[in-house]
Structures are given as structure tokens and as C-alpha cells.
Amino acid sequence: EKGGYKHFMLKEIYEQPDAVADTLRFGVEDMPSVFGMSGKQIKNIKKIQIIACGTAYHAGLCSKYFIEEYSGIPVEVDYASEYKYRFVPSTPGTLAIAVSQSGETADTIAAMKKAKEAGFKTLAICNVLGSTLTRMADHTFFTRCGLEISVASTKAFTSQLAALYGLAVFLGFQRGVLNSAQFKKYSTEFFALPRLLENTIKNTAEAVKKTAKKIYKEKTFVFLGRSANYPIALEGALKLKEISYLHAEGFPGGEIKHGPIAIIDSHVPVFVLAPKDNLFEKMLSACEETAARGAKVIAVTDKKGAEILGKKVFALVKIPEANSFLTAILNAVVVQFFAYYIADLRKCEIDQPRNLAKSVTVE
Ligand code: F6R
């Protein structure tokens, strides 16, 4: 059943190109029906409220960057467990989006209930049709990534990101923020995601494994990213905590100087997600600042970034070139590989980490 892979997690990492291809098995013309919104409804959206937990929350946080840029709609992202117990202004025209692999997470269900009570229109991005969440929502976008067995979520995450990216492009076009040429460009890139993911897997697995061998005995790890890559840094840290029980933290690249840099020394490897985009120079400084404190810097970048970072860092992992937002989805695969190989070298129970369950059905 593991199809020759040592763990379900590894199998599911490798399944991502197919999982995302299945999730995106629709055409541009089908977008209104897959996202369940008419042109009029879309024009009336004033705010998007995303609610989710754990890895699904990271997908939501990442999508804030592209939904806001492409559609102009303000996006707020809350942990479902926080949303449920805080005061929420009942802003008219709010679309609440719950993101969940299982559709059975108690916190997310409770937050969804609150959003419905506030009178918000609701959309579930979910991998299990017929789950509690999908029965509550006005509309469901189904991530067709298949059964996810490993407790640590991987393919569900990239499928959620793909769904949210598609939604961003669709909303942007419907609201006239993106013109036809931009819509065409972004949707073409978007539908090429499975191929980009395939290339990412092919080109990074060995490099990551090799690097993991050099650092797996360390006890604290830091992940840095900016813009859409910041939530991927958070996700890298979460994955590592979950399956290797190590201390890992994710920060926005620009925040490190405001405190976290104090923990950096030669025993704290730093993963820097640094595609060659408008923030590359900033990430380059993060590499230099942490390397100056002795950190082994592992930079994840593309061909152009590698030419500049080459000799400055401890290790390089090269992803394919893509637009800045899509690099976040590709980098998700790289941080999953890191967590996986480090946990494997430490002989951890990868598919069934201690203290965790696949679906958290209590609040
Ligand atoms: C991370 C993980 C958890 C879940 C979270 C939400 O690897 O598995 O953080 O992402 O509990 O679960 P769903 O998506 O089922 O609502």
C-alpha cells in the first residue's frame, strides 16, 4: 500500500503533482461553478475571512498574499480556535472560507458555525466530500488529492494552496482587477503547477537528503521567508516539530533582526526561502546576517538566485523558476522533504508521530 515508499508521508509528497493535477481538473470556463459564485456575488464581496487550523491555516495565510494582490479584497486569516472565541464585527459582504483536509476538525467546524450565525456566505475548501464542514458550507471546493494517510499533512496542503491560488485569479478577473491578458497569463501558469511540482521533486529530493545528513543532529532549526513564502517557513517549522520533535521556528525574513536573531549560532541551521523575486535582496541580507552569527544557511532558490547565493551559503537547493507566489507552493515541497529526511535520519515514527492524531475532533 505504500507503493514501494518507506513511509506514507514520502509517498504522499511524491503524489503531489498528481494530487494537484486532480484538484485542478477543471477549465477556466468552469471556475464560476467550482467556486460556487456568480459574478454578482463576487462583486459584492467586501472582505474574506479565512478560518483553519495547523497546516490548513498556513495555506490560508499564504493565500492572503495572492488573494489581496489579485482581487483587491481584504483578507483576514484566523486560527479557527481563536476565531470562535473572539469578538467578530459582522462586516456585511464577508465571505468566510474554511480550509480543512478532513472537514471534521472541531475547531474549524465551531468557527464555521460562528461565521454562519453572523450571516456570512461560506465556502469550504475540503478534501472529504460529505464531511461535517461540507454539509454546513454554502458551497464546497473539493480538493481531489485522495486519501491522506500520514498524520503530517503534505499533499492536502499543496492542493489547498492550488485551490486558493485559482480562487485568487478567478476573483481578480471577475472584479476587473486583472485584465484578460493577466488572467490568461496567471491561469496558464497556474495550470502548469503539476509540471512545476514534478520538476521540483525531481530536482530537490537528493539535494535535501544530502543536506539533511549534515545537520540532522542539531536541536533547533529556523525557517525564514517573506510574502507568500513566510507561511511556508511556518509550515516547514511545523512539519519538523510534528515528525522529528525538534525545536523549529518560522519567521518572516524581516522580523529576525527584531529579536529572533539572538538565538542564532553555529548550531542553529537556518533555511532561507529566497526565490529571485522583488524581495530577494532582503532575503540575501537575512542569509548574510545569520551566516555572520555562524549559522549554516540552507538557501532554497531558483537558477538566478543560485548564481548570487552560490558561494555565500552552506547549502543550496534549486527549485524551478516560477512567479513569486507559485514558488511558495514549490517551496512547500522542499520543506516537507527537509522535515521528512531529518525525521528519518533520527529514526522517528514518521507516519504516526507521538501525541498527534490525523483528525482533531475535540475543541
Ligand atoms: C499538520 C496537521 C495538522 C492539521 C490540522 C487541521 O501536518 O496535520 O496541523 O493540518 O489539524 O486539520 P484539517 O485540515 O483536517 O482541518
XYZ file of C-alpha atoms and ligand atoms in Angstrom:
379
model
C 0.000 0.000 0.000
C 2.999 2.258 0.453
C 3.808 1.618 -3.193
C 7.495 0.941 -2.506
C 7.989 4.056 -0.371
C 9.357 3.723 3.145
C 6.574 5.836 4.629
C 3.158 7.128 3.618
C 4.457 10.644 4.127
C 7.116 10.176 1.458
C 4.600 8.553 -0.874
C 2.227 11.468 -0.377
C 4.993 14.013 -1.016
C 5.656 12.278 -4.331
C 1.945 12.166 -5.133
C 1.691 15.959 -5.142
C 1.936 16.575 -8.895
C -0.952 14.151 -9.457
C -2.896 15.359 -6.431
C -2.698 18.953 -7.621
C -3.488 17.921 -11.215
C -6.640 16.192 -9.946
C -7.551 19.225 -7.839
C -7.169 21.433 -10.912
C -9.159 19.173 -13.190
C -11.367 21.965 -14.440
C -11.075 24.623 -17.105
C -11.114 28.384 -16.821
C -14.755 28.362 -18.028
C -15.754 26.091 -15.114
C -14.453 28.479 -12.450
C -17.831 30.043 -11.514
C -19.272 26.603 -10.774
C -16.202 25.148 -8.998
C -16.040 28.134 -6.671
C -19.828 28.422 -6.480
C -20.137 32.142 -7.019
C -21.921 34.214 -9.613
C -20.431 37.417 -10.986
C -22.875 39.480 -8.908
C -21.985 37.685 -5.675
C -18.311 38.214 -6.383
C -18.754 41.945 -6.894
C -20.498 42.155 -3.527
C -17.654 40.619 -1.512
C -16.190 43.238 0.829
C -13.947 41.016 2.904
C -12.694 37.440 3.019
C -12.324 35.736 6.372
C -10.278 32.537 6.334
C -10.563 30.086 9.218
C -8.481 26.932 9.632
C -6.055 25.057 11.907
C -2.462 23.907 11.630
C -1.253 23.258 8.131
C -4.568 24.365 6.621
C -4.130 27.691 8.460
C -0.754 28.100 6.756
C -2.421 27.557 3.369
C -4.912 30.274 4.298
C -2.211 32.680 5.461
C -0.220 32.132 2.272
C -3.288 32.811 0.141
C -3.827 36.192 1.802
C -0.872 37.500 -0.216
C -2.169 36.476 -3.621
C -5.892 36.953 -2.985
C -5.303 40.548 -1.864
C -2.936 41.342 -4.732
C -5.025 39.762 -7.492
C -8.528 40.623 -6.291
C -8.070 43.692 -4.104
C -10.343 42.123 -1.456
C -9.022 42.472 2.120
C -8.318 39.044 3.629
C -8.188 38.219 7.313
C -6.841 34.852 8.421
C -7.640 33.408 11.835
C -6.857 30.222 13.666
C -10.295 28.618 13.944
C -9.817 28.131 17.694
C -9.205 31.863 18.137
C -11.959 32.989 15.773
C -14.564 31.092 17.714
C -13.839 32.934 20.968
C -13.065 36.454 19.819
C -15.329 39.348 19.001
C -16.022 39.389 15.273
C -17.549 42.523 13.732
C -20.374 41.400 11.434
C -18.975 43.180 8.340
C -21.611 42.908 5.582
C -20.342 41.214 2.437
C -17.940 38.895 4.266
C -17.151 35.601 2.588
C -15.923 33.075 5.155
C -13.646 30.358 3.792
C -12.923 27.331 5.970
C -9.921 25.284 4.864
C -9.671 21.702 6.074
C -8.363 18.392 4.807
C -10.712 16.235 6.881
C -13.722 18.503 7.228
C -14.077 17.092 10.747
C -11.777 19.383 12.767
C -13.880 20.511 15.729
C -12.310 23.978 15.974
C -12.902 24.671 12.281
C -16.490 23.424 12.488
C -17.129 25.677 15.513
C -15.632 28.687 13.691
C -17.739 27.922 10.620
C -20.839 27.811 12.793
C -19.989 31.248 14.141
C -19.460 32.628 10.618
C -22.840 31.278 9.556
C -24.519 32.767 12.596
C -23.013 36.125 11.655
C -24.800 35.753 8.305
C -21.653 35.365 6.200
C -21.638 33.435 2.954
C -19.475 30.352 3.416
C -17.134 28.313 1.259
C -15.385 25.130 2.409
C -12.117 24.053 0.804
C -12.091 20.458 1.834
C -10.753 17.047 0.840
C -13.618 14.910 2.139
C -16.968 15.209 0.420
C -19.885 14.673 2.764
C -17.829 15.677 5.828
C -19.429 17.847 8.512
C -17.809 21.017 7.170
C -19.025 20.447 3.611
C -22.553 19.856 4.893
C -22.503 23.189 6.721
C -20.989 25.357 3.977
C -22.990 27.132 1.281
C -20.523 25.800 -1.236
C -17.575 23.373 -1.287
C -14.442 23.406 -3.406
C -13.290 19.796 -3.348
C -9.503 19.267 -3.271
C -9.258 15.952 -5.029
C -5.951 14.849 -3.586
C -7.143 11.428 -2.470
C -6.836 9.820 0.937
C -4.052 11.292 3.053
C -2.808 8.656 5.473
C 0.291 10.202 7.029
C -0.660 12.271 10.082
C 1.580 15.088 8.830
C -0.291 16.762 6.017
C 1.523 17.235 2.697
C -0.482 16.757 -0.482
C -3.612 18.221 1.105
C -1.599 21.392 1.793
C -0.388 21.922 -1.770
C -3.866 21.114 -3.092
C -5.372 23.728 -0.762
C -2.807 26.264 -1.959
C -3.610 25.452 -5.580
C -7.331 25.864 -4.920
C -6.797 29.200 -3.178
C -4.493 30.466 -5.927
C -7.135 29.569 -8.534
C -9.720 31.389 -6.461
C -7.496 34.490 -6.280
C -7.044 34.629 -10.054
C -10.732 33.993 -10.655
C -11.846 36.706 -8.214
C -9.334 39.143 -9.651
C -10.658 38.679 -13.160
C -14.328 38.788 -12.179
C -13.776 42.024 -10.288
C -11.836 43.596 -13.116
C -8.592 43.929 -11.135
C -6.858 41.567 -13.566
C -7.317 42.257 -17.260
C -7.794 39.466 -19.815
C -4.091 39.263 -20.599
C -3.146 38.980 -16.916
C -5.914 36.465 -16.309
C -4.667 34.368 -19.199
C -1.056 34.591 -18.027
C -1.801 33.692 -14.391
C -4.194 30.875 -15.263
C -1.722 29.369 -17.723
C 0.991 29.402 -15.069
C -1.465 28.014 -12.554
C -2.500 25.073 -14.710
C 1.210 24.292 -15.213
C 1.631 23.734 -11.457
C 1.645 19.898 -11.625
C 4.603 20.015 -14.017
C 6.430 22.550 -11.842
C 5.836 20.349 -8.796
C 7.154 17.352 -10.664
C 10.337 19.237 -11.576
C 10.686 20.457 -8.009
C 10.530 16.911 -6.669
C 12.964 15.660 -9.277
C 15.488 18.437 -8.687
C 15.382 18.824 -4.907
C 14.937 15.418 -3.232
C 18.597 14.403 -3.415
C 19.977 17.831 -2.519
C 17.716 17.999 0.522
C 18.631 14.489 1.634
C 22.319 15.261 1.330
C 21.957 18.471 3.340
C 19.796 16.768 5.979
C 22.634 14.307 6.610
C 24.916 17.184 7.564
C 22.574 18.839 10.058
C 20.137 16.286 11.460
C 21.870 16.129 14.834
C 21.126 19.768 15.624
C 18.315 20.558 18.044
C 16.956 23.913 16.869
C 16.058 24.982 13.340
C 14.892 28.281 11.893
C 12.917 28.842 8.682
C 12.720 32.252 7.036
C 10.559 33.518 4.192
C 8.766 36.667 3.120
C 5.434 37.382 1.456
C 3.752 34.122 0.403
C 6.905 32.260 1.421
C 6.577 33.388 5.039
C 3.707 30.959 5.796
C 5.774 28.260 4.078
C 8.532 28.981 6.609
C 5.923 28.467 9.347
C 4.841 25.237 7.685
C 8.432 23.990 7.449
C 8.855 24.562 11.172
C 5.531 22.858 11.959
C 6.361 19.801 9.845
C 9.736 19.440 11.534
C 8.214 19.751 15.020
C 5.498 17.252 14.237
C 7.593 14.421 12.908
C 11.049 14.942 14.416
C 10.075 16.504 17.790
C 12.770 19.120 17.304
C 12.505 22.776 18.142
C 11.813 24.687 14.960
C 10.535 28.191 14.336
C 9.432 30.077 11.268
C 9.740 33.855 10.958
C 9.218 36.498 8.313
C 12.712 37.259 6.992
C 12.447 40.888 8.028
C 11.498 40.126 11.617
C 14.585 38.193 12.598
C 16.532 41.343 13.460
C 13.764 42.363 15.863
C 14.601 39.610 18.329
C 14.882 36.074 16.987
C 18.424 36.631 15.697
C 19.507 36.347 19.327
C 19.038 32.562 19.184
C 21.238 32.122 16.109
C 24.604 30.393 16.472
C 26.541 27.682 14.675
C 24.142 25.033 15.991
C 21.011 26.608 14.569
C 20.673 25.821 10.866
C 18.662 28.463 9.005
C 16.518 27.616 5.977
C 16.036 30.657 3.815
C 13.299 30.581 1.187
C 14.675 33.045 -1.335
C 13.263 32.932 -4.856
C 14.686 35.588 -7.172
C 11.726 37.932 -6.772
C 11.322 41.536 -5.602
C 12.265 40.501 -2.061
C 15.377 38.545 -2.992
C 17.778 41.282 -1.855
C 16.069 41.306 1.539
C 16.421 37.547 1.872
C 20.045 37.848 0.837
C 20.596 40.111 3.864
C 18.865 37.534 6.070
C 21.347 34.940 4.760
C 24.290 37.239 5.456
C 23.091 38.322 8.897
C 22.523 34.773 10.109
C 25.683 33.395 8.464
C 27.653 36.153 10.231
C 26.424 34.640 13.537
C 27.765 31.262 12.482
C 24.530 29.735 11.172
C 24.649 27.097 8.484
C 22.406 28.711 5.902
C 20.468 26.491 3.543
C 19.067 28.614 0.752
C 16.156 27.460 -1.355
C 16.177 29.447 -4.559
C 15.981 29.274 -8.334
C 18.674 29.355 -11.015
C 19.121 33.128 -10.977
C 19.151 33.280 -7.192
C 21.686 30.455 -7.060
C 24.132 32.444 -9.174
C 24.206 35.121 -6.493
C 23.894 32.956 -3.379
C 26.184 30.174 -4.613
C 29.283 30.688 -2.517
C 27.683 32.611 0.311
C 25.697 29.746 1.825
C 26.249 26.336 3.426
C 23.924 24.546 1.007
C 21.727 25.368 -1.962
C 18.509 23.742 -3.083
C 17.283 24.755 -6.509
C 13.614 24.973 -7.452
C 12.299 25.744 -10.946
C 11.707 29.369 -11.895
C 8.102 30.453 -11.402
C 6.163 33.532 -10.410
C 6.855 34.561 -6.836
C 3.523 33.291 -5.442
C 3.857 29.923 -7.112
C 7.364 29.481 -5.689
C 5.652 29.289 -2.294
C 3.792 26.172 -3.439
C 7.034 24.668 -4.770
C 8.913 25.541 -1.590
C 6.228 23.708 0.386
C 7.539 20.505 -1.170
C 11.114 21.371 -0.242
C 10.320 21.991 3.439
C 8.326 18.745 3.529
C 11.367 16.891 2.212
C 13.559 18.544 4.856
C 11.285 17.519 7.693
C 10.957 14.027 6.271
C 14.667 13.325 5.826
C 15.657 14.825 9.164
C 12.999 12.741 10.949
C 14.040 9.635 9.039
C 17.709 10.105 9.946
C 16.619 10.488 13.570
C 14.623 7.276 13.266
C 11.315 8.853 14.225
C 7.867 7.326 13.779
C 7.129 9.414 10.729
C 3.606 8.371 9.811
C 2.332 8.258 13.386
C 4.096 10.946 15.407
C 3.673 10.852 19.159
C 0.824 12.881 20.693
C -0.858 13.558 17.341
C -3.978 12.265 15.615
C -4.908 12.681 11.973
C -8.091 14.500 12.713
C -8.697 16.541 15.874
C -12.389 16.145 16.610
C -12.388 17.810 20.039
C -12.147 21.529 20.766
C -0.267 19.174 10.135
C -1.553 18.631 10.513
C -2.492 19.468 11.327
C -3.775 19.688 10.508
C -4.827 20.430 11.332
C -6.083 20.696 10.518
O 0.536 18.272 9.480
O -1.863 17.534 10.140
O -1.915 20.687 11.665
O -3.431 20.398 9.374
O -5.155 19.690 12.468
O -6.651 19.532 10.039
P -7.740 19.576 8.897
O -7.106 20.103 7.685
O -8.215 18.157 8.734
O -8.836 20.501 9.385
